[in-house]
PDB file of C-alpha atoms (C1' of nucleotides) in Angstrom:
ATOM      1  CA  UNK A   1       6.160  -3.828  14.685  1.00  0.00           C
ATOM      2  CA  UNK A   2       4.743  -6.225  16.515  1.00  0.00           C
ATOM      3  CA  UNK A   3       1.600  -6.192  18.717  1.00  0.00           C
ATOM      4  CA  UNK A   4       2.857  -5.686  22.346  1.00  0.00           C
ATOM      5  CA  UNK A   5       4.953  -2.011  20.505  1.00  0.00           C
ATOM      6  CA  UNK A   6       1.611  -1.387  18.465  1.00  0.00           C
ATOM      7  CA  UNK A   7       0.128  -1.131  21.883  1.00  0.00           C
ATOM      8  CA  UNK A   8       2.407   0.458  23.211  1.00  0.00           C
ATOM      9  CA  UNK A   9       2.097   3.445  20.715  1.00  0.00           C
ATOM     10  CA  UNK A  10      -1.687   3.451  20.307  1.00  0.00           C
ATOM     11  CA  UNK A  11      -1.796   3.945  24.369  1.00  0.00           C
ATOM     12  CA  UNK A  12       0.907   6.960  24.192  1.00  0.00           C
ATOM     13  CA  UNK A  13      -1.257   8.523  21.257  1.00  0.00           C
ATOM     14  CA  UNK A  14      -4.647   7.906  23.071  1.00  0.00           C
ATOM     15  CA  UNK A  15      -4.603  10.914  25.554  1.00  0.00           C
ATOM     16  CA  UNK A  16      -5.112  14.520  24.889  1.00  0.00           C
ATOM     17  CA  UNK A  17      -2.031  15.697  26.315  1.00  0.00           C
ATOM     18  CA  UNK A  18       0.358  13.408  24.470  1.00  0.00           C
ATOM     19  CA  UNK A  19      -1.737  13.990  21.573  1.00  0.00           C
ATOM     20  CA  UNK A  20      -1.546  17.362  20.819  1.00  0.00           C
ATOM     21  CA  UNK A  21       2.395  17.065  22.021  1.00  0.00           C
ATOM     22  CA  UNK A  22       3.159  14.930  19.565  1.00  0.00           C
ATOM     23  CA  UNK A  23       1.156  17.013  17.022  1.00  0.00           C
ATOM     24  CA  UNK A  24       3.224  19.901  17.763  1.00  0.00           C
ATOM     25  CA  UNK A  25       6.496  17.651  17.696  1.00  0.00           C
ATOM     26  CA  UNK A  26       5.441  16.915  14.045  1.00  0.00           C
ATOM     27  CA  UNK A  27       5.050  20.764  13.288  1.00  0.00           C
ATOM     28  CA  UNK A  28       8.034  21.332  14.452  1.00  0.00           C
ATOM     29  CA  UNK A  29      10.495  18.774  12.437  1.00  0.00           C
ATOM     30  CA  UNK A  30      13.065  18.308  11.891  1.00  0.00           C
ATOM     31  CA  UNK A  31      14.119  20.921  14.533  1.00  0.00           C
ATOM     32  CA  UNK A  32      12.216  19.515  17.533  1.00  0.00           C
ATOM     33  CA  UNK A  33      11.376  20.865  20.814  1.00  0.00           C
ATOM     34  CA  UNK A  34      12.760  21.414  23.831  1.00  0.00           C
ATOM     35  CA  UNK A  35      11.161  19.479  27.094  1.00  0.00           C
ATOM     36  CA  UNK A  36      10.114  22.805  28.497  1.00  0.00           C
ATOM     37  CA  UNK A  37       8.418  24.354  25.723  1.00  0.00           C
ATOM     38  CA  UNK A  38       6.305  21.450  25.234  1.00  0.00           C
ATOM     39  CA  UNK A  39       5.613  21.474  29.608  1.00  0.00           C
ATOM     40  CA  UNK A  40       4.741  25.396  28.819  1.00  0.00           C
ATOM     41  CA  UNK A  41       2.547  24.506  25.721  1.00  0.00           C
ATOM     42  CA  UNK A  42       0.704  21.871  27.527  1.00  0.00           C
ATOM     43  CA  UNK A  43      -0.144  23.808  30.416  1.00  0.00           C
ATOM     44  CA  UNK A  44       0.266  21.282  32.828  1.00  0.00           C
ATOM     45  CA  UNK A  45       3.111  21.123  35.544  1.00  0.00           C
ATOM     46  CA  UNK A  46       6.807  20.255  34.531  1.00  0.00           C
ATOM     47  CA  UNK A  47       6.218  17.103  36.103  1.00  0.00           C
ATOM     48  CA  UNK A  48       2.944  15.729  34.994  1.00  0.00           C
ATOM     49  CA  UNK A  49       4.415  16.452  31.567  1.00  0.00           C
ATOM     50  CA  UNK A  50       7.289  14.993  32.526  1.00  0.00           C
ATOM     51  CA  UNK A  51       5.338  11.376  33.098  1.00  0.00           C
ATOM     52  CA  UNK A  52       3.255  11.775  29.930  1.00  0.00           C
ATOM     53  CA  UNK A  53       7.066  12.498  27.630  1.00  0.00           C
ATOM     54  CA  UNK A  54       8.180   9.421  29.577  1.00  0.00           C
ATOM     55  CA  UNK A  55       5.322   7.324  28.094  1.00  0.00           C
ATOM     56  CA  UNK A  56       5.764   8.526  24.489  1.00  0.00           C
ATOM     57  CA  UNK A  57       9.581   8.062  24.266  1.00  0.00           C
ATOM     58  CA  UNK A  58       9.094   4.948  26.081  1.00  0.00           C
ATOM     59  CA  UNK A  59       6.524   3.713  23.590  1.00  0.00           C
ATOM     60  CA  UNK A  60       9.464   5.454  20.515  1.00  0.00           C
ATOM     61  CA  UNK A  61       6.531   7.969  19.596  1.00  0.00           C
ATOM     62  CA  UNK A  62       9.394  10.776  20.061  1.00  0.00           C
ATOM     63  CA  UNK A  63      13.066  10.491  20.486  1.00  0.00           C
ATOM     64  CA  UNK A  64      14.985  12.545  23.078  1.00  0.00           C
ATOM     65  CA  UNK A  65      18.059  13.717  22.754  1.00  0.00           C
ATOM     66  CA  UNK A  66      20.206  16.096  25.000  1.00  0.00           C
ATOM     67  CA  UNK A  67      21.358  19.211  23.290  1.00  0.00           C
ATOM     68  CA  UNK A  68      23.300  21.603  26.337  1.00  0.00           C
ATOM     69  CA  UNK A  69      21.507  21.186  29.544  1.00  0.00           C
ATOM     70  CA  UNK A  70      18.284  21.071  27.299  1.00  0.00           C
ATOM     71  CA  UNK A  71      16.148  17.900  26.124  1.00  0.00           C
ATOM     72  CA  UNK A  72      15.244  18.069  22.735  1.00  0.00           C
ATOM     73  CA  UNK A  73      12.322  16.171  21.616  1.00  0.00           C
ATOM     74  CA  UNK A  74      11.402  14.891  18.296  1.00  0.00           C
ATOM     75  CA  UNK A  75       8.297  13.385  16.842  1.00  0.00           C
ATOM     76  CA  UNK A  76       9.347  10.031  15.715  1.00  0.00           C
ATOM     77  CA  UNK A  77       7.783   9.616  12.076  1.00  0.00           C
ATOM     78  CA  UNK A  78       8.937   5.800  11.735  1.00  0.00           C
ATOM     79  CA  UNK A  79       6.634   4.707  14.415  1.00  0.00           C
ATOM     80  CA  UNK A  80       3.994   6.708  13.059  1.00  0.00           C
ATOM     81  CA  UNK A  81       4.458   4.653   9.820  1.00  0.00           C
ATOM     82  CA  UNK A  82       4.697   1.398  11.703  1.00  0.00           C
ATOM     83  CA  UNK A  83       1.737   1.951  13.781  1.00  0.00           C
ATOM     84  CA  UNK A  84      -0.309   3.015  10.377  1.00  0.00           C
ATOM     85  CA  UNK A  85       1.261  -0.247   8.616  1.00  0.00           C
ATOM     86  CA  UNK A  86       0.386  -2.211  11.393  1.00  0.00           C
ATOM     87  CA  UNK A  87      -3.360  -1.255  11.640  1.00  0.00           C
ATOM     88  CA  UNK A  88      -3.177  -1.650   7.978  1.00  0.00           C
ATOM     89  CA  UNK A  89      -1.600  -5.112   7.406  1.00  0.00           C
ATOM     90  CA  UNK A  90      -1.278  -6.845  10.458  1.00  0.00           C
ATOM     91  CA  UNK A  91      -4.811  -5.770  11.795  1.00  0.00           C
ATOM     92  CA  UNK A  92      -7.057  -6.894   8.310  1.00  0.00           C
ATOM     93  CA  UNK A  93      -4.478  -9.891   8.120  1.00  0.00           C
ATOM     94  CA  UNK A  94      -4.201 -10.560   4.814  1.00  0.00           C
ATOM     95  CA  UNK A  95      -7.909  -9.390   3.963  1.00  0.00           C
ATOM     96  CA  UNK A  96      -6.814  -7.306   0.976  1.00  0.00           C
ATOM     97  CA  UNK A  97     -10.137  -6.464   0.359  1.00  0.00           C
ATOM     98  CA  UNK A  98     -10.371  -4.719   3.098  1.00  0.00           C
ATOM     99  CA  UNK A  99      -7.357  -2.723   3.327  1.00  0.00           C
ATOM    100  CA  UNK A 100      -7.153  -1.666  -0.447  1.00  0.00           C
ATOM    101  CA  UNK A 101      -9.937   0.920  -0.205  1.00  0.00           C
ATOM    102  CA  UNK A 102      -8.438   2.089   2.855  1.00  0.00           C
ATOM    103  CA  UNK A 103      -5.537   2.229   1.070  1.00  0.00           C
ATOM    104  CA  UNK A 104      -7.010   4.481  -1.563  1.00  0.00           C
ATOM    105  CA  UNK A 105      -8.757   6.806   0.451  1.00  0.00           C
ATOM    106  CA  UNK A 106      -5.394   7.447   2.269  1.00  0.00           C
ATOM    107  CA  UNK A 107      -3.725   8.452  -0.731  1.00  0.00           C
ATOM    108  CA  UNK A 108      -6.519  10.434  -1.769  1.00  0.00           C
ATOM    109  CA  UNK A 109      -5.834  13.369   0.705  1.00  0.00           C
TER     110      UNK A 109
ATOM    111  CA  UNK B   1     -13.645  13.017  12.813  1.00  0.00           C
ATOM    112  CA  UNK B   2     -12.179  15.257  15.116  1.00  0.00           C
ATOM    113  CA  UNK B   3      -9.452  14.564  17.431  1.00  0.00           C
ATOM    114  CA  UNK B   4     -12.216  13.246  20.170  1.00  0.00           C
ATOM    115  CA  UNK B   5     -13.298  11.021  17.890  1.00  0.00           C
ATOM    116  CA  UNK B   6     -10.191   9.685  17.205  1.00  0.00           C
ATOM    117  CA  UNK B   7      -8.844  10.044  20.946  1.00  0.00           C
ATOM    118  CA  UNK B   8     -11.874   7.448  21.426  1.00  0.00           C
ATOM    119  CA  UNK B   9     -10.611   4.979  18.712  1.00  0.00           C
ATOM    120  CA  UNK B  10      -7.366   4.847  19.534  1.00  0.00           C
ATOM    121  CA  UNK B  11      -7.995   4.138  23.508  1.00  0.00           C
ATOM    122  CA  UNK B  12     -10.389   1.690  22.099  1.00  0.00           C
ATOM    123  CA  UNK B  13      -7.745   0.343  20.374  1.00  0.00           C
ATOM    124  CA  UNK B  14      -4.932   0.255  22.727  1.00  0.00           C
ATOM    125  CA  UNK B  15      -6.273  -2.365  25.186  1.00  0.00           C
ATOM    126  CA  UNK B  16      -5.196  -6.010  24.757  1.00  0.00           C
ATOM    127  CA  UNK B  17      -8.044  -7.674  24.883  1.00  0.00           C
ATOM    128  CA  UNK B  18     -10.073  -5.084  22.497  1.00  0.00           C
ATOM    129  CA  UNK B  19      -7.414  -5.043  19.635  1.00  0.00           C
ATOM    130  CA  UNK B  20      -7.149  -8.598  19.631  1.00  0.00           C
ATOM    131  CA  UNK B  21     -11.310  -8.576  19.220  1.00  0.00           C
ATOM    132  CA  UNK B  22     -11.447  -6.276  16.932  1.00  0.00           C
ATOM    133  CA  UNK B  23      -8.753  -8.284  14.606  1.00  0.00           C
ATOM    134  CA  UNK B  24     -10.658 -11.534  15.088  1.00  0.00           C
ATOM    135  CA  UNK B  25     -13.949  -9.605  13.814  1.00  0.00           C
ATOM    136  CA  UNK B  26     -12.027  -8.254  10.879  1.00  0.00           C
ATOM    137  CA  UNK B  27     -11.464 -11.841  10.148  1.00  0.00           C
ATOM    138  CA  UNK B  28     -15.191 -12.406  10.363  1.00  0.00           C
ATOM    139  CA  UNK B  29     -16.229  -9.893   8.169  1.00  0.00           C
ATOM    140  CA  UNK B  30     -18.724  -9.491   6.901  1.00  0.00           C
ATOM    141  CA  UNK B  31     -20.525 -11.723   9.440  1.00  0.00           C
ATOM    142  CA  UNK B  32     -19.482 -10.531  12.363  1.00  0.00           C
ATOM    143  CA  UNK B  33     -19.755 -12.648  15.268  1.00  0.00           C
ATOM    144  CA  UNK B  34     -21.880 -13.297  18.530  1.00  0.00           C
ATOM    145  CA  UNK B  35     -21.341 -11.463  21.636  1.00  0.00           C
ATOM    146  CA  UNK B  36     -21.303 -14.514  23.073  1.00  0.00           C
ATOM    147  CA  UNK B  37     -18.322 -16.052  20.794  1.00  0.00           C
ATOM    148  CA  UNK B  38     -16.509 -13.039  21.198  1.00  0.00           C
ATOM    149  CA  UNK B  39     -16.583 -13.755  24.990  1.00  0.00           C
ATOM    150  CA  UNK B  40     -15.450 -16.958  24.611  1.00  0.00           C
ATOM    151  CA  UNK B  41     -12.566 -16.101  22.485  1.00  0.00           C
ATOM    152  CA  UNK B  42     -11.219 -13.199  24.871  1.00  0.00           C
ATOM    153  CA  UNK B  43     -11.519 -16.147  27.902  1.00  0.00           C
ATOM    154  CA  UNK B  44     -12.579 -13.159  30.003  1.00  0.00           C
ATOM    155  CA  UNK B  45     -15.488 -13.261  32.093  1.00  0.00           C
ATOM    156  CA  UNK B  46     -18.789 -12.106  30.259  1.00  0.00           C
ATOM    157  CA  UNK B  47     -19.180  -8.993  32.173  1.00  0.00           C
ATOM    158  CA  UNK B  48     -15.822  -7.965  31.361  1.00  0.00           C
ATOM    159  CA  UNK B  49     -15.512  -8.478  28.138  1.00  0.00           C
ATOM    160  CA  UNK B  50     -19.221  -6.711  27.888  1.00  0.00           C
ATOM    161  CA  UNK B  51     -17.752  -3.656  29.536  1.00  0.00           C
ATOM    162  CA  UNK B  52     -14.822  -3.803  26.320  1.00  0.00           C
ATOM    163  CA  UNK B  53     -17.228  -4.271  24.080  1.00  0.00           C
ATOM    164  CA  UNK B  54     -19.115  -1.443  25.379  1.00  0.00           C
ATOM    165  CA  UNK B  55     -16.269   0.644  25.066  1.00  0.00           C
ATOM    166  CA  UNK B  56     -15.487  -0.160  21.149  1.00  0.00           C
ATOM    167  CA  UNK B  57     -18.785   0.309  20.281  1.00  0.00           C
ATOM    168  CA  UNK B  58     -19.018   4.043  22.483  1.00  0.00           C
ATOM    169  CA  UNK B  59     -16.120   4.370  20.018  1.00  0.00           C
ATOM    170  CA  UNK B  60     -17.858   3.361  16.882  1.00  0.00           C
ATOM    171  CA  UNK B  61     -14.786   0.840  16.448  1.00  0.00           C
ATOM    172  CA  UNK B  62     -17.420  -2.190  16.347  1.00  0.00           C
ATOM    173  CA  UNK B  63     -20.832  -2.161  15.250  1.00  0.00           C
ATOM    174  CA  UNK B  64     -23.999  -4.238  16.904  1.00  0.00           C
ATOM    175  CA  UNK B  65     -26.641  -5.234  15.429  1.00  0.00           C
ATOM    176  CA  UNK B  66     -29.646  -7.390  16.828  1.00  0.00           C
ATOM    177  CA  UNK B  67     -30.460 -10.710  15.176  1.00  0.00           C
ATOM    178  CA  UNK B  68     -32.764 -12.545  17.291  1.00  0.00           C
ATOM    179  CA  UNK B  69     -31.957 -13.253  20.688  1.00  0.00           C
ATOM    180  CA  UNK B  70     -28.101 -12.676  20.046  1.00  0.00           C
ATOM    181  CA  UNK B  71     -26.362  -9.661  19.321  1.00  0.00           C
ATOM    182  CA  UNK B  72     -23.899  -9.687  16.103  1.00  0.00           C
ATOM    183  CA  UNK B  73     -20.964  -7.378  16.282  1.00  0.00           C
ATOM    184  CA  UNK B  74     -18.949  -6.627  13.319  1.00  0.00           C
ATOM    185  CA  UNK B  75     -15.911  -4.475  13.023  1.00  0.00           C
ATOM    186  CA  UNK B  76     -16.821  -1.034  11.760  1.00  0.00           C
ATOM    187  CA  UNK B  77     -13.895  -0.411   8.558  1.00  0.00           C
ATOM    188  CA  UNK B  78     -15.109   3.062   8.060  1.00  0.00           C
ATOM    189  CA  UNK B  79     -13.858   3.544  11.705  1.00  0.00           C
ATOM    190  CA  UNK B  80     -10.185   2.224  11.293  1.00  0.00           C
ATOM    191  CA  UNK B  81     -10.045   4.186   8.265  1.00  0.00           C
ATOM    192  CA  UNK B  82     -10.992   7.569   9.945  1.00  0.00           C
ATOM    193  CA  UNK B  83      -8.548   7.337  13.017  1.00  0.00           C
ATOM    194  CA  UNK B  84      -5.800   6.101   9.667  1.00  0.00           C
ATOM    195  CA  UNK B  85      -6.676   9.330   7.940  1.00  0.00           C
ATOM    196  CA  UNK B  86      -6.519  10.970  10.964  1.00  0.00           C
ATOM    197  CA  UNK B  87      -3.219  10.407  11.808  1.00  0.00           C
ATOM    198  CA  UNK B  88      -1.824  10.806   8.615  1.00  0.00           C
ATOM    199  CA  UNK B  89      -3.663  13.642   7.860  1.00  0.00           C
ATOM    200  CA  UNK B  90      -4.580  15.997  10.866  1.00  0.00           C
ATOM    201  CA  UNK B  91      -1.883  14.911  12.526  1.00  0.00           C
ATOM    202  CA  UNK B  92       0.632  15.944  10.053  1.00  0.00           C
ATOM    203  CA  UNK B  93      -1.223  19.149   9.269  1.00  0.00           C
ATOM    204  CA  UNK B  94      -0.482  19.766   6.314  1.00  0.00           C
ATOM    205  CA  UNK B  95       3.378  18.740   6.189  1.00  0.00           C
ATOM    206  CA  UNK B  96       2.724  16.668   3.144  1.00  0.00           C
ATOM    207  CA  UNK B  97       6.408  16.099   2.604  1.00  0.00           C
ATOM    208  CA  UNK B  98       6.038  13.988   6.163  1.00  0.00           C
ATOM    209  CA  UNK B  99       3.216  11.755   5.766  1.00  0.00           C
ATOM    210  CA  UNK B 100       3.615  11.201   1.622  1.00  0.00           C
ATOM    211  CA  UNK B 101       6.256   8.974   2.208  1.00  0.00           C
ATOM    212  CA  UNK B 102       4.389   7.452   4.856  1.00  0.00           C
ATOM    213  CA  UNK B 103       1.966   6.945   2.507  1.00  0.00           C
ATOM    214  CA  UNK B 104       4.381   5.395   0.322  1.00  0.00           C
ATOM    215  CA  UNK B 105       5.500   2.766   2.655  1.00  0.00           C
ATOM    216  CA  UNK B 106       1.565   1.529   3.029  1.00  0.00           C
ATOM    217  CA  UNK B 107       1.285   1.521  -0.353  1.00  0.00           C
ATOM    218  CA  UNK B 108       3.609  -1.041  -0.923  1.00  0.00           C
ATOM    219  CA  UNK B 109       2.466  -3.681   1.769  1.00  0.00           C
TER     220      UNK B 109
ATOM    221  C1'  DT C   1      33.494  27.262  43.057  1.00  0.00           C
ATOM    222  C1'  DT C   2      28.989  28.972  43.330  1.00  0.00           C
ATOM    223  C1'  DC C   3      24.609  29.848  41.350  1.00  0.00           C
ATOM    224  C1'  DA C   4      20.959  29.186  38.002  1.00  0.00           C
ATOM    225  C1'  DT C   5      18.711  26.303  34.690  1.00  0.00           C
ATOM    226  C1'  DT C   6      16.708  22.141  33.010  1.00  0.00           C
ATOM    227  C1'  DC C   7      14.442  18.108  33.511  1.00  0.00           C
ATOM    228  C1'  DA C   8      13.860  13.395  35.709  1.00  0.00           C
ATOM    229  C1'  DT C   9      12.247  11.143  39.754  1.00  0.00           C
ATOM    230  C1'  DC C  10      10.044  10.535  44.289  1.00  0.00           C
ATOM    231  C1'  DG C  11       6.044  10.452  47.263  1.00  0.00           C
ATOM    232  C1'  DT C  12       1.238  10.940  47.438  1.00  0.00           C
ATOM    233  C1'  DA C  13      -3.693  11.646  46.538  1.00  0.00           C
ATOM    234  C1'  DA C  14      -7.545  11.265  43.425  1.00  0.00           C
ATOM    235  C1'  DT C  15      -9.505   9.267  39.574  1.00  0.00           C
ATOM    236  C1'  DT C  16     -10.098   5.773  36.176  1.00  0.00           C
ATOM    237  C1'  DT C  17      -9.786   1.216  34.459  1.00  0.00           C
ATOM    238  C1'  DA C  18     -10.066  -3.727  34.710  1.00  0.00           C
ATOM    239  C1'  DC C  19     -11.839  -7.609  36.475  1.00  0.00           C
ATOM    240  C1'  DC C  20     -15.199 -10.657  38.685  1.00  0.00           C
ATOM    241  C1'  DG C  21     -19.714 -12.816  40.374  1.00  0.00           C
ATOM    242  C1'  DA C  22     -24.446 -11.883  40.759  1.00  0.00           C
ATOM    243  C1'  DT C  23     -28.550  -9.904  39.123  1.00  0.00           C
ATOM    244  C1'  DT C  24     -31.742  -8.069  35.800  1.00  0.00           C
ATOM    245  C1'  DG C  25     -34.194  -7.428  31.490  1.00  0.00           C
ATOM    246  C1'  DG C  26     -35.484  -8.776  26.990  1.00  0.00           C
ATOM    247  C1'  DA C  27     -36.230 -12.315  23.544  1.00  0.00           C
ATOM    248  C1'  DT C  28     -37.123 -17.031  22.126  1.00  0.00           C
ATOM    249  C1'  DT C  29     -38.661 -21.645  22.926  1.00  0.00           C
ATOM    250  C1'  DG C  30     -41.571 -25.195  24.736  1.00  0.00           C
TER     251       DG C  30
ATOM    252  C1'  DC D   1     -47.355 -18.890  30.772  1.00  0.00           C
ATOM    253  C1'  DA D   2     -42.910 -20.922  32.300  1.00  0.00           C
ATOM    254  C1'  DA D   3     -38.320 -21.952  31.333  1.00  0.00           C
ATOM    255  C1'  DT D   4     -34.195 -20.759  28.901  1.00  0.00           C
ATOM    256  C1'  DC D   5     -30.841 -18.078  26.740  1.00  0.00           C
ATOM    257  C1'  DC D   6     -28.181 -13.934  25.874  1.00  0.00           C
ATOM    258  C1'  DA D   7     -26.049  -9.905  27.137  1.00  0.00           C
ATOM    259  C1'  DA D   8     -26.144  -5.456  29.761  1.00  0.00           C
ATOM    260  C1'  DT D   9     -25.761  -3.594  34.296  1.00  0.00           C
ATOM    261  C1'  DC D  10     -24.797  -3.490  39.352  1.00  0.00           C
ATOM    262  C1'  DG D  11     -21.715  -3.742  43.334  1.00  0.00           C
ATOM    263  C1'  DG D  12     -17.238  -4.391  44.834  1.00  0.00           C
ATOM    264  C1'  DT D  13     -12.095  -4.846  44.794  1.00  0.00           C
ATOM    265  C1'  DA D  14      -7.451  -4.386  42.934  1.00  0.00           C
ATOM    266  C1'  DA D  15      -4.419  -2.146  39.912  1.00  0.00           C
ATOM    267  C1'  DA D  16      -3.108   1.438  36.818  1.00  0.00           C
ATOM    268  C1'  DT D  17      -3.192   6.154  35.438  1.00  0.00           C
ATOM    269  C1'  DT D  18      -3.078  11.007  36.131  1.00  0.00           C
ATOM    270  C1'  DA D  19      -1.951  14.846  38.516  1.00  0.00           C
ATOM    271  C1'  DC D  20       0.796  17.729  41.702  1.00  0.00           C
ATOM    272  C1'  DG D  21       4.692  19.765  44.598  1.00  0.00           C
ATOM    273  C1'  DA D  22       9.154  18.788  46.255  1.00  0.00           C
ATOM    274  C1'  DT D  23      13.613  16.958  45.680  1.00  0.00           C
ATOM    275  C1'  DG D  24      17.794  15.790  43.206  1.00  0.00           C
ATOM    276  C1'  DA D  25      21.156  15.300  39.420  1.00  0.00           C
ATOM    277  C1'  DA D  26      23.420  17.247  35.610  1.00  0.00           C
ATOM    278  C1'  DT D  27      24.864  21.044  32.867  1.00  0.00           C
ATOM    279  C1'  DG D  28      26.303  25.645  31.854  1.00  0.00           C
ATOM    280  C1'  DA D  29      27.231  30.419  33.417  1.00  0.00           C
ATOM    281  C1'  DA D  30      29.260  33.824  36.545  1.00  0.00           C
TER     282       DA D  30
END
DNA sequence: TTCATTCATCGTAATTTACCGATTGGATTG
DNA sequence: CAATCCAATCGGTAAATTACGATGAATGAA
């Protein structure tokens, strides 16, 4: 994970729509979605979704893959994990001190 | 923090210029730095980088804090923690067989 | 083959963001 | 008080993002 893909992931999670997308992505592994039940839960149009899915698979926030004449979308977990490590590690650069009570109060949930 | 809250981190986050600020002021903690040697650093103009700065602070990524004539700006942990817990909490609502070994992996860094 | 379904892409308009120089306001120094 | 320093804000431009309807390509069904 390397900066230019960290910001690449932080900009596809940083808007409403693709938010709560990929949210629902996550409540629905390992099955996934199909492109047009996540247009109809966004409520926007099939296109403007459309854009906003291109940006997250694009960034590797969700993986598509083609199932009949459907698209079936998945919430990527790995980047999840690399964009957590990365704010983690390769943000506080070495600065255990600072990362280690983060640390703990992650795995305190 | 709720998902504005954290929709407001992570688009403070996901700009070049402001990630790459808000690592060099983890490196400066617990100092912080100058407004002024922040702007030097970015090599943007001063009003520029004043509008980014703007922006992380809106977000509560960076915190300033007068000390005489300059302004000292130090990178808010408490911050990167929430939008961390965030995603690996609310975003994973409750699926803790998703996010523990996400968890996992940051443990080990 | 013909029709329907599914979704990406095109073209476009409106809004937002990013960037700059210039100006302003507040604080310190002389 | 006057001069200086620091940083926010203003005004303006260029680029990127967001949104939509319409079109088109691919797949499956009739």
């Amino acid at each position: 994970m390397n900066t230019e893909e960290a910001l690449a992931l932080l900009s596809a999670l940083a808007h409403p729509t693709r938010l709560e997308a990929f949210r629902l992505l996550i409540r629905h592994e390992p099955g996934g979605l199909s492109t047009g039940e996540l247009v109809e839960a966004s409520g926007l149009s099939q296109s403007t979704f459309s854009t906003h899915l291109a940006v997250m698979v694009k960034a590797g926030l969700v993986i598509a893959e083609k199932r009949g004449r459907q698209q079936i979308q998945r919430a990527n977990l790995d980047s999840l994990r690399g964009v957590m490590v990365f704010l983690a590690k390769d943000c506080c650069q070495g600065r255990t001190e600072l990362y280690e009570p983060l640390l703990a109060e992650l795995t305190c949930i």
